[in-house]
PDB file of C-alpha atoms in Angstrom:
ATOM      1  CA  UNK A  41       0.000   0.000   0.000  1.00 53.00           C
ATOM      2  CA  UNK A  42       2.759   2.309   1.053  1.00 53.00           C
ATOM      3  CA  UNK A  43       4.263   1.932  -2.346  1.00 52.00           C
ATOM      4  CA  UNK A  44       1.530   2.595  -4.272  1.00 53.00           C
ATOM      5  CA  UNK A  45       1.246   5.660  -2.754  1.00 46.00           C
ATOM      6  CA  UNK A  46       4.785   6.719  -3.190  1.00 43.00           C
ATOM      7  CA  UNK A  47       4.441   5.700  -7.192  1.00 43.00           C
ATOM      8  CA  UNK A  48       1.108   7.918  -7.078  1.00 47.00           C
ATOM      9  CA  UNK A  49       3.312  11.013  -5.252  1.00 49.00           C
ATOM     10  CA  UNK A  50       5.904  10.487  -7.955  1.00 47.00           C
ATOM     11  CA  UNK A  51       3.445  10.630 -10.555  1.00 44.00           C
ATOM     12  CA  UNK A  52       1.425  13.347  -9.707  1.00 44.00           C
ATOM     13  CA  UNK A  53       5.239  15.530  -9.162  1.00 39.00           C
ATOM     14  CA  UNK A  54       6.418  14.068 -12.594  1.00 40.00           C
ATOM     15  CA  UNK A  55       2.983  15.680 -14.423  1.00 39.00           C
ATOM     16  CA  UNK A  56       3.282  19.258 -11.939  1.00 39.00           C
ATOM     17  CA  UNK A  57       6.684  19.645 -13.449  1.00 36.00           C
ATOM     18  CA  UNK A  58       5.516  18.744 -16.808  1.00 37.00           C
ATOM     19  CA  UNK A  59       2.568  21.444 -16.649  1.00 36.00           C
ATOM     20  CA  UNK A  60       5.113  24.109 -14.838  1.00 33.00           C
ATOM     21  CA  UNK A  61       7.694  23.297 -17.901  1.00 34.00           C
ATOM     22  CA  UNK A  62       5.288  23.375 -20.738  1.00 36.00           C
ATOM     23  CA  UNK A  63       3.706  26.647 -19.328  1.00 36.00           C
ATOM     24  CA  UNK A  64       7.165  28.451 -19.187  1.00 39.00           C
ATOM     25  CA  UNK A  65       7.390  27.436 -22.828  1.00 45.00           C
ATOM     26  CA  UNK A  66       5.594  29.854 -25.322  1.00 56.00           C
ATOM     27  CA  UNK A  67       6.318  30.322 -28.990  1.00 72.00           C
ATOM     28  CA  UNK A  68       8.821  32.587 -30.082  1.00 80.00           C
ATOM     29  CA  UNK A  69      12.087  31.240 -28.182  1.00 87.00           C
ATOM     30  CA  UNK A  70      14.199  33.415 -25.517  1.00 90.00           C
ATOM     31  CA  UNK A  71      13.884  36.437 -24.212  1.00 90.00           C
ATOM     32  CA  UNK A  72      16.368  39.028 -26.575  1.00 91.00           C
ATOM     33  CA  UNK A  73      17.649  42.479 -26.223  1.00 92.00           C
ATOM     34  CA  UNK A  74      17.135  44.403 -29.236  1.00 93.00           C
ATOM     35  CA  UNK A  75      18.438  47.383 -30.413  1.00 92.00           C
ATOM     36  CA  UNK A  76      16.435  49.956 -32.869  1.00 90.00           C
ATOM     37  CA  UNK A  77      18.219  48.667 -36.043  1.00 91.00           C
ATOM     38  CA  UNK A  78      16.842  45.183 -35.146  1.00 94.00           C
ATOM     39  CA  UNK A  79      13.360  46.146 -34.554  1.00 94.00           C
ATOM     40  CA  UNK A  80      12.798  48.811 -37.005  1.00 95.00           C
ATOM     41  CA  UNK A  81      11.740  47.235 -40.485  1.00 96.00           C
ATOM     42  CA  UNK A  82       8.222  45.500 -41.684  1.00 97.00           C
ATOM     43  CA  UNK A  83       6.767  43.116 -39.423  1.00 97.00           C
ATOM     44  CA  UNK A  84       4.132  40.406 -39.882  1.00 96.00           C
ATOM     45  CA  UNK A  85       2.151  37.066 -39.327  1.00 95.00           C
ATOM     46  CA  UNK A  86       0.202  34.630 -41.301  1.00 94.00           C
ATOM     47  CA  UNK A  87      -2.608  36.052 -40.071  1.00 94.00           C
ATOM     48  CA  UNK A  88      -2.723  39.058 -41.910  1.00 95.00           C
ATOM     49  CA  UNK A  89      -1.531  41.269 -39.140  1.00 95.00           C
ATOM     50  CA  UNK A  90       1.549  44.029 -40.667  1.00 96.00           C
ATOM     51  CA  UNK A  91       3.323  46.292 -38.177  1.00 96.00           C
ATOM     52  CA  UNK A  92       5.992  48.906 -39.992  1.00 97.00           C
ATOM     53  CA  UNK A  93       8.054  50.649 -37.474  1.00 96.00           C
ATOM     54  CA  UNK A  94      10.046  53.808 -38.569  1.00 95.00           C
ATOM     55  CA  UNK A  95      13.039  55.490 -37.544  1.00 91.00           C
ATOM     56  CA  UNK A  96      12.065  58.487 -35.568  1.00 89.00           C
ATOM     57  CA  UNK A  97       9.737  56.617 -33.207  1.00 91.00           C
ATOM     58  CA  UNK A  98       6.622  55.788 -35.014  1.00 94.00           C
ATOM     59  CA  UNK A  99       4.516  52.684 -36.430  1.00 95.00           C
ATOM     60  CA  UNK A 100       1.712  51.862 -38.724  1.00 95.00           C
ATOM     61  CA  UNK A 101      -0.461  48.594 -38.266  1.00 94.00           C
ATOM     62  CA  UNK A 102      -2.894  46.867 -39.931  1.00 94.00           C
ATOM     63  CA  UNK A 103      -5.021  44.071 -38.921  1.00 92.00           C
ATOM     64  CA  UNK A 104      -3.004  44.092 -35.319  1.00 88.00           C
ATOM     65  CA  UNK A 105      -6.618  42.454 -33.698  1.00 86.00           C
ATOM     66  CA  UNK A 106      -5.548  39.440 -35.488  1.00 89.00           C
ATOM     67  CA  UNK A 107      -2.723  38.992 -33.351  1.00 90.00           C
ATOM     68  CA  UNK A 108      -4.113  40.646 -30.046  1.00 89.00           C
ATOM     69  CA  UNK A 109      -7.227  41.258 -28.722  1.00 85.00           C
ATOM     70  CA  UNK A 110      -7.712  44.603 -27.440  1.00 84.00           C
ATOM     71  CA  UNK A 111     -10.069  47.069 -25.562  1.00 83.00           C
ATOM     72  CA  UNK A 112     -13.253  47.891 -27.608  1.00 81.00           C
ATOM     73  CA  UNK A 113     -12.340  50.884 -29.390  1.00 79.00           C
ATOM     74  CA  UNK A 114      -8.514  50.736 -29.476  1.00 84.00           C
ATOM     75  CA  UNK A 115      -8.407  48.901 -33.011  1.00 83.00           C
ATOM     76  CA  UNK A 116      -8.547  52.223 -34.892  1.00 84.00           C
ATOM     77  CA  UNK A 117      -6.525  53.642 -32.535  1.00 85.00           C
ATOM     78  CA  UNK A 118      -3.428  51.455 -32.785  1.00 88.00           C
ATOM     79  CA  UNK A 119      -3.596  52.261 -36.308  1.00 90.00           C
ATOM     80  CA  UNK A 120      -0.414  54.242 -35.997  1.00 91.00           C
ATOM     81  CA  UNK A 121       1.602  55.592 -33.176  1.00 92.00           C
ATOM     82  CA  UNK A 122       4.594  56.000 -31.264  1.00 92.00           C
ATOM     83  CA  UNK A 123       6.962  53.378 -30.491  1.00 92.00           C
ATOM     84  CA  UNK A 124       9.647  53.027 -27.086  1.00 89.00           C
ATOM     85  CA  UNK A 125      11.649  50.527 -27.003  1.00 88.00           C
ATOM     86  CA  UNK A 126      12.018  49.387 -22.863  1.00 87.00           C
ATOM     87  CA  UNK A 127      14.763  48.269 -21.137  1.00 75.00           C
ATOM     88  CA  UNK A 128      12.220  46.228 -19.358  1.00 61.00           C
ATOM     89  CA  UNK A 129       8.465  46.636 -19.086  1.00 53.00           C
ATOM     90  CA  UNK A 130       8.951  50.133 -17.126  1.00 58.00           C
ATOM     91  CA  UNK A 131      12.143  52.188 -18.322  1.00 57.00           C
ATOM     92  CA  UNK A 132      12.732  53.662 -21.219  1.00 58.00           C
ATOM     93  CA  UNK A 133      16.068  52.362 -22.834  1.00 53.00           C
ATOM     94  CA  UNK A 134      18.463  55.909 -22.715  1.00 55.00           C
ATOM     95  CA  UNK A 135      21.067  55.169 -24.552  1.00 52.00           C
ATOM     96  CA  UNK A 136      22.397  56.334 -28.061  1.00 51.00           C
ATOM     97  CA  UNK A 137      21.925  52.914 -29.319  1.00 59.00           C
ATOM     98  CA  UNK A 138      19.224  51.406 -26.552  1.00 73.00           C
ATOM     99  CA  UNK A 139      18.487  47.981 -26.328  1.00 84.00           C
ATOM    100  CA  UNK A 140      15.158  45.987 -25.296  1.00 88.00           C
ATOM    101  CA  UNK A 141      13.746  43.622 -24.742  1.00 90.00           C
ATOM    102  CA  UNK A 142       9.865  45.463 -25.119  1.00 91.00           C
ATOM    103  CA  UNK A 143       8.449  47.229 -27.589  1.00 91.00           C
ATOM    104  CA  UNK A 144       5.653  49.721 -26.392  1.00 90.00           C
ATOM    105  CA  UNK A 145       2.987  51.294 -29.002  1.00 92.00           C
ATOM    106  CA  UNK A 146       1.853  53.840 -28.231  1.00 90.00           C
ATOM    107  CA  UNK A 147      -2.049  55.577 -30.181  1.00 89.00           C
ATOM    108  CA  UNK A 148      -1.097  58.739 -30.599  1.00 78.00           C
ATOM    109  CA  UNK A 149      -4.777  59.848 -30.786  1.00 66.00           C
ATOM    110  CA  UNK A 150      -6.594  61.460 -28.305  1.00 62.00           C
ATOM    111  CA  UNK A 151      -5.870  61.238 -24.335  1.00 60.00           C
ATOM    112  CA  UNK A 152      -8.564  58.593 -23.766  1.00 60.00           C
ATOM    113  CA  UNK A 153      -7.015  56.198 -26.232  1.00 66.00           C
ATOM    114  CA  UNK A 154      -3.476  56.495 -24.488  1.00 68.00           C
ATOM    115  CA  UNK A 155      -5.152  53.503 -22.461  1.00 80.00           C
ATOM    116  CA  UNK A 156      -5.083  50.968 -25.724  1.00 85.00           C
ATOM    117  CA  UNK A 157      -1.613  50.647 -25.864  1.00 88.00           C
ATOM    118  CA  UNK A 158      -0.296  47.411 -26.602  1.00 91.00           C
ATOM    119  CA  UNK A 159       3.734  45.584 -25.529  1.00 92.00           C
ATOM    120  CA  UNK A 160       5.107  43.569 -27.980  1.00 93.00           C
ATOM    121  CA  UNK A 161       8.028  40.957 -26.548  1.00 92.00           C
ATOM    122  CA  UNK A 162      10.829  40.724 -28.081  1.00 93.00           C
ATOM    123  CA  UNK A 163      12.439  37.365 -28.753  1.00 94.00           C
ATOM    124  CA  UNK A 164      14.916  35.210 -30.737  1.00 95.00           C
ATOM    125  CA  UNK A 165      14.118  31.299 -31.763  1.00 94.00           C
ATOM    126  CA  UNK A 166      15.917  29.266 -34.528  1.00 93.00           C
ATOM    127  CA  UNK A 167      14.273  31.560 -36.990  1.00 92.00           C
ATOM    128  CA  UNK A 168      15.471  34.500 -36.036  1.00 94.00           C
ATOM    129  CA  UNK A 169      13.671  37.883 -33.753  1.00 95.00           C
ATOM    130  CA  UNK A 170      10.082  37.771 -33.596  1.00 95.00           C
ATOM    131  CA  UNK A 171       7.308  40.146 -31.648  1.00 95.00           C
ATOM    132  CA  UNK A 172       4.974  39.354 -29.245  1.00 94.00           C
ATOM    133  CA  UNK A 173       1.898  41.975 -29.177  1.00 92.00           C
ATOM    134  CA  UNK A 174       0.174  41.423 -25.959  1.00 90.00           C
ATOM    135  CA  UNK A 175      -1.513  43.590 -23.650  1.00 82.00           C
ATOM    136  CA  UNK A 176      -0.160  42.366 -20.893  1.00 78.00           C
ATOM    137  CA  UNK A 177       3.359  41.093 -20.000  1.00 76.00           C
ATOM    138  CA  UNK A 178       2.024  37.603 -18.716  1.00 79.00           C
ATOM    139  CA  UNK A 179       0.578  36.893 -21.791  1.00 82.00           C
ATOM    140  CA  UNK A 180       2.286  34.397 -24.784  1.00 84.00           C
ATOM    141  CA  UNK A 181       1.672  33.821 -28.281  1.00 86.00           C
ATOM    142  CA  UNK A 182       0.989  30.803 -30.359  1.00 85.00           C
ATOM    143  CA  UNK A 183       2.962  30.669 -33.688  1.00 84.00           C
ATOM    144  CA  UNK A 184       0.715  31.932 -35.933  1.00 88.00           C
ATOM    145  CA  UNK A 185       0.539  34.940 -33.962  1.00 91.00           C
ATOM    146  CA  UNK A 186       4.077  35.869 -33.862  1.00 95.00           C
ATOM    147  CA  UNK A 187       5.354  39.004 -36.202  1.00 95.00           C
ATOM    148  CA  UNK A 188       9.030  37.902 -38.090  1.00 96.00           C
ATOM    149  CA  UNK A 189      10.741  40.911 -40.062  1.00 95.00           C
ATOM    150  CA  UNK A 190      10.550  40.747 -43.536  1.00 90.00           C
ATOM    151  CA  UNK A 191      14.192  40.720 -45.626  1.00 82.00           C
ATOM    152  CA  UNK A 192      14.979  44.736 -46.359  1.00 71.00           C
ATOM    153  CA  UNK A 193      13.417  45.120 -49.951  1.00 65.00           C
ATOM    154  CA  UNK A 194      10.390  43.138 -48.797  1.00 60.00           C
ATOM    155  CA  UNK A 195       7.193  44.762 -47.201  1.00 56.00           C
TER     156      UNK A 195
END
């Protein structure tokens, strides 16, 4: 009797690791500190979603719902914007070539949409950096919803 009960302690460790494992393990690979010239470029998803980020601190999206839900009345919004790229989820990178490893974009529309902004994660798998959006830093993304840089000449 004692034994089973062991074997049934051991099992039910062996599947709380497995589920603590597997739930630190999104899509998209590590964690990667960016600098601008690595995030600014043409960004997009199979789903349809297209994020260009410019030199001088700005982006246009399209379609960015398909990768992130967000607030009613923050698609439009996130149309275009502002972009800061975060030394971590709080400070601003203040350097004269910052790194990241968060993107914040910002609406630059009126006050009451400043509360649709959305992060985007920055990480590096075996294909190369990808992007994240999500509202909040908790959240992960499934494959399909990750944003990879197109080649310069493409997008």
């Amino acid at each position: 009797m004692a034994a089973r009960f062991v074997l049934s302690i051991r099992s039910s460790c062996a599947l709380a690791i497995s589920a603590l494992l597997a739930s630190g393990c999104s899509a998209g690979g590590s964690s990667f500190e960016a600098s601008q010239n690595d995030i600014i470029g043409t960004w997009s998803n199979p789903k349809g979603t297209h994020l260009v980020i410019d030199r001088g601190g700005t982006f246009r999206a399209e379609n960015l719902t398909k990768a992130v839900p967000v607030q009613d009345g923050c698609a439009q919004a996130l149309s275009s914007g502002k972009w800061l790229l975060l030394a971590d989820t709080t400070n601003v990178a203040r350097t004269s070539d910052p790194q990241g490893s968060t993107l914040d974009l910002l609406p630059t529309n009126r006050a009451e949409t400043l509360a649709c902004s959305v992060l985007a994660t920055i990480a590096k798998d075996s294909t190369g950096i990808n992007l994240c959006l999500v509202e909040d830093e908790d959240q992960t993304c499934a494959g399909g919803d990750l944003l990879r840089k197109a080649p310069p000449g493409r997008g």
